[in-house]
Amino acid sequence: MLSHDAKPAQEVGRERGRGAHKGQQTRAAILEAALSLASQMGIEGLSIGALAEVTGMSKSGVFAHFGSREELQISVIREYHARFADEVFLPAIREPRGLPRLRALFTRWVDKVATEIDSGCIYISGAVEFDDRPGPVRDALVEMVRTWHGALDRAIRLSVDVGHLRPDTDPMQMLFEIHGLILSLHHDARFLRSSGAVDRAHKAFERVIQFYAVDPAKAPVGAVAINAAKVEGERSSSTPL
Amino acid sequence: MLSHDAKPAQEVGRERGRGAHKGQQTRAAILEAALSLASQMGIEGLSIGALAEVTGMSKSGVFAHFGSREELQISVIREYHARFADEVFLPAIREPRGLPRLRALFTRWVDKVATEIDSGCIYISGAVEFDDRPGPVRDALVEMVRTWHGALDRAIRLSVDVGHLRPDTDPMQMLFEIHGLILSLHHDARFLRSSGAVDRAHKAFERVIQFYAVDPAKAPVGAVAINAAKVEGERSSSTPL
């Protein structure tokens, strides 16, 4: 690289690639810091200035990666959503359709909220922060929450289809009840600092299942074994989050 | 009053009373504006300056009634709590012990949240705003929420005592589930702007009752009539909120 000769085109291309790669790494590092900041201060606490301070970068350096505060906030919401998908959704949909998958979605959701007791969940706090602030940030948050609700809704409908839940199950009603358990967990563990909230969430979830299950005595566990073989071949058709 | 003579002591006292009364009125007017501001902007959005602007008073005028921003925030939380007690708790504990009272507490809580869809609930948004901000404001919020949880806990225990709910009912578990319904209602109606959340909350509450009731088929309605006479005489011992 000390040569003053013009570099061959291939090498220039490789360096550009490296430059782009470094740019992506910097962007990822800023996003990482932004996620951490947002979980402590809220999405409204995010600003180019605050982020420059935390990362030790110049404001213009941060600005080069995120053109505006709003774009930064939306990028953080999308990054949170991508991680949520990786940690909660994707491993859960590898479970067989029906209650095993629905239970995996819930269990991993509880795990995610439980690991966020100290930092806070961006979905939950964002919903309160932006519930009356119209605009692109709110729209991005609503879209992410709706996407996640859509995934749960499908898992409930599939549980009906494979015969684990009663045909008259109202997916929106069941979703309302399940989501409430997560919100109660977040409230009690984070705000009231009360212990035992995770256990309460699991116990309550089993009660909800018990209510909607075809055969409360058997379905939650029994149906899994009965339908596992049938369900095995259907996994590939799951709609991605 | 046009007389230049010294006023009799009695009259001076009456005027002082009037002055104090006027002071209370001003304080009440400021609190009213502060409550409205807090439900829109959050408790963190409350400041002596913002309130002076909204009320058209001077900063020093507002300051004379609330010595600090923190005192103002705590006063708003207490005022919200007092109104919550008037609208939800006090009318509900006039109902007979057991399920009628527990159902009244829940129904009025739903009504309160439903009327606050546009403004927001200070308990719920405050819990998220202050979940990781230690200090007297958070302490005041936690105290109010715990007091309300305590009232619900007593109503559940009384429902067990009068034989409406099963003796093995875990009040903390039931409370966790009921509170989740309110949080889900607030989230769906206010953030997702989804219709039908109030109906879902009521339906889910009846399901929770059905699970814990001694006789799911009869207790929720039947027990009221059966025990009404017996319960009538016990009302006066209710612990105030």
Tab-separated table of C-alpha atoms in Angstrom:
chain	number	residue	atom	x	y	z
A	1	MET	CA	0.000	0.000	0.000
A	2	LEU	CA	3.026	2.238	0.100
A	3	SER	CA	3.220	2.156	-3.707
A	4	HIS	CA	2.382	5.425	-5.403
A	5	ASP	CA	1.233	3.585	-8.493
A	6	ALA	CA	-2.425	3.668	-9.369
A	7	LYS	CA	-4.131	0.681	-7.742
A	8	PRO	CA	-5.710	-1.951	-9.958
A	9	ALA	CA	-9.501	-1.600	-10.198
A	10	GLN	CA	-10.050	-4.856	-8.269
A	11	GLU	CA	-8.090	-3.545	-5.297
A	12	VAL	CA	-9.928	-0.228	-5.288
A	13	GLY	CA	-13.198	-2.145	-5.261
A	14	ARG	CA	-11.974	-4.213	-2.313
A	15	GLU	CA	-11.023	-1.045	-0.412
A	16	ARG	CA	-14.366	0.517	-1.111
A	17	GLY	CA	-15.891	-2.675	0.231
A	18	ARG	CA	-13.762	-2.305	3.340
A	19	GLY	CA	-14.842	1.331	3.675
A	20	ALA	CA	-18.477	0.342	3.410
A	21	HIS	CA	-17.856	-2.440	5.921
A	22	LYS	CA	-16.239	-0.021	8.353
A	23	GLY	CA	-19.150	2.360	7.824
A	24	GLN	CA	-21.550	-0.437	8.712
A	25	GLN	CA	-19.511	-1.307	11.803
A	26	THR	CA	-19.594	2.309	12.976
A	27	ARG	CA	-23.313	2.492	12.315
A	28	ALA	CA	-23.797	-0.744	14.260
A	29	ALA	CA	-21.736	0.602	17.163
A	30	ILE	CA	-23.795	3.797	17.250
A	31	LEU	CA	-27.022	1.774	17.123
A	32	GLU	CA	-25.812	-0.393	19.987
A	33	ALA	CA	-25.172	2.707	22.108
A	34	ALA	CA	-28.486	4.202	20.978
A	35	LEU	CA	-30.424	1.079	22.019
A	36	SER	CA	-28.845	1.185	25.437
A	37	LEU	CA	-29.555	4.908	25.764
A	38	ALA	CA	-33.160	4.485	24.597
A	39	SER	CA	-33.869	1.736	27.101
A	40	GLN	CA	-32.613	3.976	29.930
A	41	MET	CA	-33.878	7.378	28.791
A	42	GLY	CA	-36.746	6.404	26.523
A	43	ILE	CA	-36.901	6.901	22.775
A	44	GLU	CA	-37.596	10.577	23.429
A	45	GLY	CA	-34.292	10.748	25.294
A	46	LEU	CA	-32.446	9.886	22.077
A	47	SER	CA	-30.746	12.750	20.295
A	48	ILE	CA	-27.773	13.127	17.983
A	49	GLY	CA	-26.101	15.206	20.712
A	50	ALA	CA	-26.653	12.696	23.547
A	51	LEU	CA	-25.414	9.884	21.334
A	52	ALA	CA	-22.300	11.809	20.295
A	53	GLU	CA	-21.538	12.285	23.984
A	54	VAL	CA	-22.016	8.605	24.833
A	55	THR	CA	-19.995	7.274	21.874
A	56	GLY	CA	-17.273	9.915	22.049
A	57	MET	CA	-17.955	10.809	18.428
A	58	SER	CA	-18.573	14.234	16.957
A	59	LYS	CA	-22.181	15.302	16.336
A	60	SER	CA	-21.417	15.503	12.629
A	61	GLY	CA	-19.999	11.963	12.776
A	62	VAL	CA	-23.256	10.621	14.233
A	63	PHE	CA	-25.239	12.819	11.882
A	64	ALA	CA	-23.438	11.261	8.887
A	65	HIS	CA	-24.981	7.899	9.804
A	66	PHE	CA	-28.430	9.110	10.883
A	67	GLY	CA	-29.602	12.186	9.035
A	68	SER	CA	-31.990	13.326	11.757
A	69	ARG	CA	-33.069	12.618	15.304
A	70	GLU	CA	-36.249	11.062	13.935
A	71	GLU	CA	-34.320	8.748	11.613
A	72	LEU	CA	-32.135	7.750	14.551
A	73	GLN	CA	-35.210	6.969	16.691
A	74	ILE	CA	-36.797	4.909	13.919
A	75	SER	CA	-33.528	3.032	13.304
A	76	VAL	CA	-33.389	2.138	16.998
A	77	ILE	CA	-36.953	0.843	16.913
A	78	ARG	CA	-36.141	-1.286	13.834
A	79	GLU	CA	-32.947	-2.598	15.440
A	80	TYR	CA	-34.868	-3.511	18.597
A	81	HIS	CA	-37.464	-5.256	16.456
A	82	ALA	CA	-34.790	-7.226	14.551
A	83	ARG	CA	-33.271	-8.414	17.834
A	84	PHE	CA	-36.684	-9.264	19.221
A	85	ALA	CA	-37.319	-11.362	16.103
A	86	ASP	CA	-33.966	-13.151	16.524
A	87	GLU	CA	-34.416	-13.863	20.215
A	88	VAL	CA	-38.143	-14.505	20.472
A	89	PHE	CA	-39.843	-15.134	17.162
A	90	LEU	CA	-37.378	-17.153	15.076
A	91	PRO	CA	-36.473	-19.788	17.694
A	92	ALA	CA	-40.145	-20.161	18.647
A	93	ILE	CA	-41.450	-20.834	15.151
A	94	ARG	CA	-39.091	-23.779	14.901
A	95	GLU	CA	-41.469	-25.453	17.366
A	96	PRO	CA	-44.337	-27.490	15.931
A	97	ARG	CA	-47.523	-25.630	15.093
A	98	GLY	CA	-50.136	-25.337	17.775
A	99	LEU	CA	-49.585	-25.032	21.512
A	100	PRO	CA	-45.858	-25.917	21.441
A	101	ARG	CA	-45.199	-22.923	19.190
A	102	LEU	CA	-47.604	-20.586	21.001
A	103	ARG	CA	-46.082	-21.555	24.335
A	104	ALA	CA	-42.553	-21.024	22.971
A	105	LEU	CA	-43.512	-17.552	21.715
A	106	PHE	CA	-44.858	-16.626	25.141
A	107	THR	CA	-42.007	-18.190	27.125
A	108	ARG	CA	-39.340	-16.445	25.063
A	109	TRP	CA	-41.269	-13.172	25.325
A	110	VAL	CA	-41.296	-13.523	29.118
A	111	ASP	CA	-37.561	-14.322	29.040
A	112	LYS	CA	-36.911	-11.216	26.958
A	113	VAL	CA	-38.899	-8.944	29.303
A	114	ALA	CA	-37.272	-10.605	32.323
A	115	THR	CA	-33.762	-9.849	31.010
A	116	GLU	CA	-34.904	-6.267	30.419
A	117	ILE	CA	-36.102	-5.644	33.965
A	118	ASP	CA	-33.137	-3.353	34.577
A	119	SER	CA	-33.087	-1.672	31.192
A	120	GLY	CA	-36.747	-1.594	30.163
A	121	CYS	CA	-38.572	-2.790	27.069
A	122	ILE	CA	-38.610	-0.317	24.191
A	123	TYR	CA	-41.945	-1.651	22.906
A	124	ILE	CA	-43.676	-1.149	26.244
A	125	SER	CA	-42.131	2.154	27.271
A	126	GLY	CA	-42.297	3.432	23.687
A	127	ALA	CA	-46.032	2.708	23.588
A	128	VAL	CA	-46.572	4.955	26.607
A	129	GLU	CA	-44.102	7.625	25.430
A	130	PHE	CA	-45.671	7.943	22.000
A	131	ASP	CA	-49.307	7.064	22.613
A	132	ASP	CA	-50.339	10.662	21.981
A	133	ARG	CA	-47.511	11.905	19.768
A	134	PRO	CA	-48.474	11.354	16.140
A	135	GLY	CA	-45.701	11.098	13.574
A	136	PRO	CA	-43.269	8.709	11.908
A	137	VAL	CA	-41.728	7.473	15.180
A	138	ARG	CA	-45.107	6.496	16.594
A	139	ASP	CA	-46.011	4.924	13.229
A	140	ALA	CA	-42.824	2.836	13.297
A	141	LEU	CA	-43.552	1.661	16.840
A	142	VAL	CA	-47.156	0.783	16.038
A	143	GLU	CA	-46.044	-1.125	12.930
A	144	MET	CA	-43.571	-3.209	14.960
A	145	VAL	CA	-46.105	-4.000	17.685
A	146	ARG	CA	-48.747	-4.884	15.086
A	147	THR	CA	-46.296	-7.190	13.314
A	148	TRP	CA	-45.593	-8.984	16.562
A	149	HIS	CA	-49.318	-9.176	17.406
A	150	GLY	CA	-49.832	-10.586	13.886
A	151	ALA	CA	-47.330	-13.360	14.611
A	152	LEU	CA	-49.123	-14.246	17.846
A	153	ASP	CA	-52.493	-14.094	16.123
A	154	ARG	CA	-51.276	-16.600	13.497
A	155	ALA	CA	-49.899	-18.899	16.190
A	156	ILE	CA	-53.283	-18.867	17.954
A	157	ARG	CA	-55.169	-19.555	14.692
A	158	LEU	CA	-52.813	-22.437	13.876
A	159	SER	CA	-53.453	-23.834	17.349
A	160	VAL	CA	-57.140	-23.869	16.477
A	161	ASP	CA	-56.417	-25.410	13.051
A	162	VAL	CA	-54.374	-28.276	14.453
A	163	GLY	CA	-57.039	-28.958	17.056
A	164	HIS	CA	-55.268	-27.790	20.213
A	165	LEU	CA	-57.564	-24.824	20.878
A	166	ARG	CA	-61.338	-24.756	20.648
A	167	PRO	CA	-62.812	-23.768	17.263
A	168	ASP	CA	-64.707	-20.865	18.892
A	169	THR	CA	-61.478	-19.307	20.237
A	170	ASP	CA	-61.444	-15.565	19.550
A	171	PRO	CA	-57.760	-14.897	18.673
A	172	MET	CA	-58.011	-11.147	19.413
A	173	GLN	CA	-59.503	-11.890	22.827
A	174	MET	CA	-56.839	-14.454	23.681
A	175	LEU	CA	-54.104	-12.125	22.444
A	176	PHE	CA	-55.523	-9.309	24.608
A	177	GLU	CA	-55.275	-11.553	27.666
A	178	ILE	CA	-51.773	-12.850	26.903
A	179	HIS	CA	-50.421	-9.376	26.185
A	180	GLY	CA	-51.868	-8.197	29.499
A	181	LEU	CA	-49.744	-10.764	31.343
A	182	ILE	CA	-46.584	-9.387	29.742
A	183	LEU	CA	-47.573	-5.820	30.618
A	184	SER	CA	-48.355	-6.846	34.192
A	185	LEU	CA	-44.981	-8.616	34.430
A	186	HIS	CA	-43.152	-5.533	33.155
A	187	HIS	CA	-45.084	-3.260	35.551
A	188	ASP	CA	-44.666	-5.381	38.670
A	189	ALA	CA	-41.042	-6.404	38.125
A	190	ARG	CA	-39.755	-3.057	36.901
A	191	PHE	CA	-41.912	-0.472	38.642
A	192	LEU	CA	-42.992	-2.222	41.854
A	193	ARG	CA	-39.780	-4.309	42.009
A	194	SER	CA	-41.919	-7.183	43.178
A	195	SER	CA	-40.503	-10.668	43.032
A	196	GLY	CA	-42.407	-13.620	41.643
A	197	ALA	CA	-43.848	-11.761	38.651
A	198	VAL	CA	-42.242	-14.148	36.143
A	199	ASP	CA	-43.801	-17.167	37.866
A	200	ARG	CA	-47.163	-15.399	37.968
A	201	ALA	CA	-46.989	-14.695	34.245
A	202	HIS	CA	-46.293	-18.366	33.450
A	203	LYS	CA	-49.010	-19.595	35.772
A	204	ALA	CA	-51.546	-17.183	34.301
A	205	PHE	CA	-50.582	-18.169	30.748
A	206	GLU	CA	-51.293	-21.834	31.514
A	207	ARG	CA	-54.694	-20.767	32.841
A	208	VAL	CA	-55.466	-18.894	29.650
A	209	ILE	CA	-54.429	-21.970	27.636
A	210	GLN	CA	-56.523	-24.165	29.893
A	211	PHE	CA	-59.572	-22.016	29.203
A	212	TYR	CA	-59.234	-22.083	25.415
A	213	ALA	CA	-57.886	-25.643	25.053
A	214	VAL	CA	-60.010	-28.335	23.419
A	215	ASP	CA	-59.346	-30.705	26.265
A	216	PRO	CA	-58.074	-28.782	29.278
A	217	ALA	CA	-56.936	-31.967	30.961
A	218	LYS	CA	-54.859	-33.218	28.059
A	219	ALA	CA	-54.339	-30.659	25.329
A	220	PRO	CA	-51.511	-28.531	26.728
A	221	VAL	CA	-49.131	-31.466	26.946
A	222	GLY	CA	-50.914	-34.419	25.330
A	223	ALA	CA	-51.770	-32.789	22.034
A	224	VAL	CA	-48.145	-32.035	21.369
A	225	ALA	CA	-47.172	-35.677	21.155
A	226	ILE	CA	-50.275	-36.684	19.223
A	227	ASN	CA	-49.882	-34.046	16.545
A	228	ALA	CA	-46.115	-33.710	16.459
A	229	ALA	CA	-45.608	-35.969	13.425
A	230	LYS	CA	-48.388	-34.344	11.429
A	231	VAL	CA	-47.179	-30.872	12.326
A	232	GLU	CA	-43.525	-31.607	11.587
A	233	GLY	CA	-43.978	-31.291	7.829
A	234	GLU	CA	-45.793	-27.940	8.037
A	235	ARG	CA	-43.097	-25.847	9.620
A	236	SER	CA	-41.691	-24.391	6.426
A	237	SER	CA	-44.837	-22.444	5.593
A	238	SER	CA	-44.592	-20.125	8.610
A	239	THR	CA	-44.831	-16.512	7.627
A	240	PRO	CA	-41.725	-14.649	8.805
A	241	LEU	CA	-42.119	-11.907	11.404
B	1	MET	CA	-66.131	47.540	54.345
B	2	LEU	CA	-65.718	51.145	53.343
B	3	SER	CA	-65.322	52.113	56.979
B	4	HIS	CA	-61.861	53.279	57.930
B	5	ASP	CA	-62.411	52.124	61.493
B	6	ALA	CA	-60.437	49.179	62.804
B	7	LYS	CA	-62.360	46.009	62.021
B	8	PRO	CA	-63.584	43.841	64.880
B	9	ALA	CA	-61.430	40.764	65.487
B	10	GLN	CA	-64.223	38.462	64.327
B	11	GLU	CA	-64.353	40.158	60.939
B	12	VAL	CA	-60.592	40.035	60.492
B	13	GLY	CA	-60.753	36.330	61.209
B	14	ARG	CA	-63.470	35.930	58.592
B	15	GLU	CA	-61.341	37.788	56.027
B	16	ARG	CA	-58.347	35.682	56.816
B	17	GLY	CA	-60.601	32.707	56.266
B	18	ARG	CA	-61.636	34.157	52.940
B	19	GLY	CA	-57.964	34.728	52.035
B	20	ALA	CA	-57.133	31.156	52.901
B	21	HIS	CA	-60.168	30.043	50.925
B	22	LYS	CA	-59.041	32.059	47.910
B	23	GLY	CA	-55.543	30.575	48.288
B	24	GLN	CA	-57.053	27.106	48.265
B	25	GLN	CA	-59.091	27.960	45.190
B	26	THR	CA	-56.002	29.192	43.354
B	27	ARG	CA	-54.087	26.092	44.389
B	28	ALA	CA	-56.978	23.919	43.187
B	29	ALA	CA	-57.047	25.755	39.851
B	30	ILE	CA	-53.307	25.276	39.404
B	31	LEU	CA	-53.631	21.579	40.314
B	32	GLU	CA	-56.445	21.189	37.793
B	33	ALA	CA	-54.235	22.633	35.051
B	34	ALA	CA	-51.286	20.560	36.270
B	35	LEU	CA	-53.311	17.337	36.097
B	36	SER	CA	-54.342	18.101	32.558
B	37	LEU	CA	-50.769	18.994	31.601
B	38	ALA	CA	-49.382	15.839	33.251
B	39	SER	CA	-51.812	13.561	31.439
B	40	GLN	CA	-50.719	15.060	28.113
B	41	MET	CA	-47.002	15.595	28.692
B	42	GLY	CA	-46.301	13.085	31.425
B	43	ILE	CA	-45.353	13.884	35.002
B	44	GLU	CA	-41.858	14.688	33.754
B	45	GLY	CA	-43.410	17.325	31.498
B	46	LEU	CA	-44.607	19.225	34.582
B	47	SER	CA	-42.624	22.278	35.551
B	48	ILE	CA	-43.351	25.529	37.363
B	49	GLY	CA	-42.591	27.359	34.086
B	50	ALA	CA	-44.893	25.261	31.895
B	51	LEU	CA	-47.660	25.605	34.442
B	52	ALA	CA	-47.239	29.374	34.700
B	53	GLU	CA	-47.627	29.539	30.929
B	54	VAL	CA	-50.765	27.395	30.879
B	55	THR	CA	-52.481	29.172	33.767
B	56	GLY	CA	-51.387	32.676	32.746
B	57	MET	CA	-49.851	33.164	36.211
B	58	SER	CA	-46.372	34.338	37.036
B	59	LYS	CA	-43.748	31.730	37.876
B	60	SER	CA	-43.465	33.199	41.343
B	61	GLY	CA	-47.249	32.935	41.710
B	62	VAL	CA	-47.142	29.210	40.954
B	63	PHE	CA	-44.024	28.835	43.074
B	64	ALA	CA	-45.847	30.340	46.064
B	65	HIS	CA	-48.248	27.373	45.999
B	66	PHE	CA	-45.753	24.621	45.133
B	67	GLY	CA	-42.272	25.260	46.450
B	68	SER	CA	-40.523	23.092	43.900
B	69	ARG	CA	-41.083	21.138	40.689
B	70	GLU	CA	-40.879	17.936	42.720
B	71	GLU	CA	-43.504	19.124	45.198
B	72	LEU	CA	-45.724	20.066	42.266
B	73	GLN	CA	-45.314	16.601	40.717
B	74	ILE	CA	-46.091	14.855	43.997
B	75	SER	CA	-49.137	17.086	44.564
B	76	VAL	CA	-50.438	16.117	41.122
B	77	ILE	CA	-49.983	12.421	41.887
B	78	ARG	CA	-51.864	12.843	45.202
B	79	GLU	CA	-54.640	14.808	43.511
B	80	TYR	CA	-54.969	12.108	40.847
B	81	HIS	CA	-55.105	9.498	43.585
B	82	ALA	CA	-57.810	11.410	45.489
B	83	ARG	CA	-59.950	11.617	42.342
B	84	PHE	CA	-59.321	7.965	41.571
B	85	ALA	CA	-60.536	7.129	45.085
B	86	ASP	CA	-63.668	9.280	44.611
B	87	GLU	CA	-64.552	7.853	41.211
B	88	VAL	CA	-63.481	4.226	41.547
B	89	PHE	CA	-62.880	3.102	45.106
B	90	LEU	CA	-65.519	4.852	47.220
B	91	PRO	CA	-68.567	4.031	45.072
B	92	ALA	CA	-67.373	0.431	44.661
B	93	ILE	CA	-66.954	-0.329	48.370
B	94	ARG	CA	-70.609	0.582	48.877
B	95	GLU	CA	-71.333	-2.706	47.092
B	96	PRO	CA	-71.692	-5.841	49.231
B	97	ARG	CA	-68.506	-7.729	50.085
B	98	GLY	CA	-67.396	-10.429	47.718
B	99	LEU	CA	-67.829	-10.541	43.972
B	100	PRO	CA	-70.261	-7.598	43.749
B	101	ARG	CA	-67.640	-5.327	45.290
B	102	LEU	CA	-64.713	-6.825	43.367
B	103	ARG	CA	-66.647	-6.529	40.113
B	104	ALA	CA	-67.585	-2.922	40.914
B	105	LEU	CA	-63.940	-2.051	41.588
B	106	PHE	CA	-62.925	-3.527	38.243
B	107	THR	CA	-65.828	-2.049	36.266
B	108	ARG	CA	-65.219	1.454	37.600
B	109	TRP	CA	-61.488	1.068	36.952
B	110	VAL	CA	-62.262	0.148	33.337
B	111	ASP	CA	-64.618	3.138	33.104
B	112	LYS	CA	-61.909	5.428	34.457
B	113	VAL	CA	-59.291	4.169	31.976
B	114	ALA	CA	-61.851	4.325	29.154
B	115	THR	CA	-62.592	8.000	29.863
B	116	GLU	CA	-58.844	8.626	29.893
B	117	ILE	CA	-58.177	7.127	26.451
B	118	ASP	CA	-57.555	10.600	25.052
B	119	SER	CA	-55.674	12.010	28.005
B	120	GLY	CA	-53.846	9.014	29.451
B	121	CYS	CA	-53.703	7.492	32.905
B	122	ILE	CA	-51.162	9.047	35.254
B	123	TYR	CA	-50.688	5.780	37.168
B	124	ILE	CA	-49.874	3.804	34.022
B	125	SER	CA	-47.773	6.360	32.185
B	126	GLY	CA	-46.124	7.447	35.451
B	127	ALA	CA	-45.084	3.857	36.146
B	128	VAL	CA	-43.220	3.739	32.839
B	129	GLU	CA	-41.814	7.253	33.159
B	130	PHE	CA	-40.421	6.670	36.620
B	131	ASP	CA	-39.651	2.963	36.638
B	132	ASP	CA	-35.919	3.690	36.666
B	133	ARG	CA	-35.825	7.150	38.238
B	134	PRO	CA	-35.457	6.774	41.985
B	135	GLY	CA	-36.588	9.631	44.202
B	136	PRO	CA	-39.591	11.096	46.014
B	137	VAL	CA	-41.775	11.318	42.872
B	138	ARG	CA	-41.300	7.632	42.083
B	139	ASP	CA	-41.884	6.824	45.773
B	140	ALA	CA	-45.165	8.766	45.733
B	141	LEU	CA	-46.315	6.928	42.600
B	142	VAL	CA	-45.378	3.524	43.992
B	143	GLU	CA	-47.189	4.311	47.246
B	144	MET	CA	-50.389	5.239	45.374
B	145	VAL	CA	-50.276	2.127	43.182
B	146	ARG	CA	-49.578	-0.089	46.205
B	147	THR	CA	-52.494	1.469	48.076
B	148	TRP	CA	-54.798	0.693	45.170
B	149	HIS	CA	-53.402	-2.840	44.851
B	150	GLY	CA	-53.990	-3.209	48.583
B	151	ALA	CA	-57.656	-2.275	48.142
B	152	LEU	CA	-58.043	-4.886	45.381
B	153	ASP	CA	-56.190	-7.467	47.433
B	154	ARG	CA	-58.634	-6.925	50.333
B	155	ALA	CA	-61.606	-7.198	47.981
B	156	ILE	CA	-60.285	-10.528	46.689
B	157	ARG	CA	-59.656	-11.854	50.219
B	158	LEU	CA	-63.154	-10.811	51.282
B	159	SER	CA	-64.547	-12.658	48.254
B	160	VAL	CA	-62.832	-15.771	49.576
B	161	ASP	CA	-64.103	-15.089	53.112
B	162	VAL	CA	-67.731	-14.771	52.054
B	163	GLY	CA	-67.449	-17.937	49.977
B	164	HIS	CA	-67.586	-16.481	46.467
B	165	LEU	CA	-64.012	-17.401	45.529
B	166	ARG	CA	-62.242	-20.683	46.215
B	167	PRO	CA	-60.286	-20.904	49.488
B	168	ASP	CA	-57.066	-21.690	47.558
B	169	THR	CA	-57.298	-18.440	45.568
B	170	ASP	CA	-53.911	-16.697	45.500
B	171	PRO	CA	-54.856	-12.989	45.760
B	172	MET	CA	-51.511	-11.797	44.344
B	173	GLN	CA	-51.907	-14.091	41.354
B	174	MET	CA	-55.478	-12.972	40.700
B	175	LEU	CA	-54.490	-9.323	41.121
B	176	PHE	CA	-51.624	-9.818	38.643
B	177	GLU	CA	-54.082	-11.146	36.066
B	178	ILE	CA	-56.714	-8.439	36.626
B	179	HIS	CA	-54.158	-5.629	36.494
B	180	GLY	CA	-52.865	-7.067	33.208
B	181	LEU	CA	-56.317	-6.622	31.669
B	182	ILE	CA	-56.313	-2.934	32.569
B	183	LEU	CA	-52.811	-2.469	31.147
B	184	SER	CA	-53.802	-4.297	27.967
B	185	LEU	CA	-56.912	-2.098	27.671
B	186	HIS	CA	-54.849	1.075	28.091
B	187	HIS	CA	-52.259	-0.142	25.553
B	188	ASP	CA	-54.706	-1.274	22.870
B	189	ALA	CA	-57.161	1.598	23.160
B	190	ARG	CA	-54.632	4.383	23.550
B	191	PHE	CA	-51.584	3.235	21.606
B	192	LEU	CA	-53.043	0.915	18.952
B	193	ARG	CA	-56.346	2.860	18.818
B	194	SER	CA	-58.076	-0.487	18.498
B	195	SER	CA	-61.794	-0.649	19.149
B	196	GLY	CA	-63.382	-3.308	21.306
B	197	ALA	CA	-60.722	-3.228	24.022
B	198	VAL	CA	-63.253	-2.318	26.744
B	199	ASP	CA	-65.422	-5.316	25.827
B	200	ARG	CA	-62.377	-7.579	25.798
B	201	ALA	CA	-61.375	-6.380	29.267
B	202	HIS	CA	-64.834	-7.170	30.670
B	203	LYS	CA	-64.993	-10.555	28.971
B	204	ALA	CA	-61.540	-11.482	30.245
B	205	PHE	CA	-62.416	-10.363	33.780
B	206	GLU	CA	-65.436	-12.668	33.836
B	207	ARG	CA	-63.150	-15.487	32.680
B	208	VAL	CA	-60.750	-14.779	35.541
B	209	ILE	CA	-63.677	-14.758	37.983
B	210	GLN	CA	-64.972	-17.989	36.484
B	211	PHE	CA	-61.607	-19.641	37.135
B	212	TYR	CA	-61.409	-18.623	40.786
B	213	ALA	CA	-65.111	-18.843	41.644
B	214	VAL	CA	-66.375	-21.520	43.999
B	215	ASP	CA	-69.150	-22.465	41.614
B	216	PRO	CA	-68.334	-21.074	38.179
B	217	ALA	CA	-71.867	-21.688	36.979
B	218	LYS	CA	-73.587	-19.823	39.794
B	219	ALA	CA	-71.219	-17.773	41.944
B	220	PRO	CA	-70.675	-14.650	39.822
B	221	VAL	CA	-74.357	-13.762	39.775
B	222	GLY	CA	-76.111	-16.218	42.106
B	223	ALA	CA	-73.951	-15.649	45.158
B	224	VAL	CA	-74.811	-11.982	45.183
B	225	ALA	CA	-78.468	-12.603	45.940
B	226	ILE	CA	-77.761	-15.400	48.378
B	227	ASN	CA	-75.289	-13.450	50.468
B	228	ALA	CA	-76.602	-9.936	50.028
B	229	ALA	CA	-78.504	-9.872	53.309
B	230	LYS	CA	-75.669	-11.348	55.354
B	231	VAL	CA	-73.135	-9.040	53.741
B	232	GLU	CA	-75.239	-5.901	54.156
B	233	GLY	CA	-74.295	-5.479	57.785
B	234	GLU	CA	-70.565	-5.764	57.195
B	235	ARG	CA	-70.022	-2.783	54.939
B	236	SER	CA	-68.955	-0.332	57.570
B	237	SER	CA	-65.750	-2.208	58.376
B	238	SER	CA	-64.158	-1.555	54.974
B	239	THR	CA	-60.707	-0.085	55.279
B	240	PRO	CA	-60.591	3.209	53.404
B	241	LEU	CA	-58.307	3.535	50.359
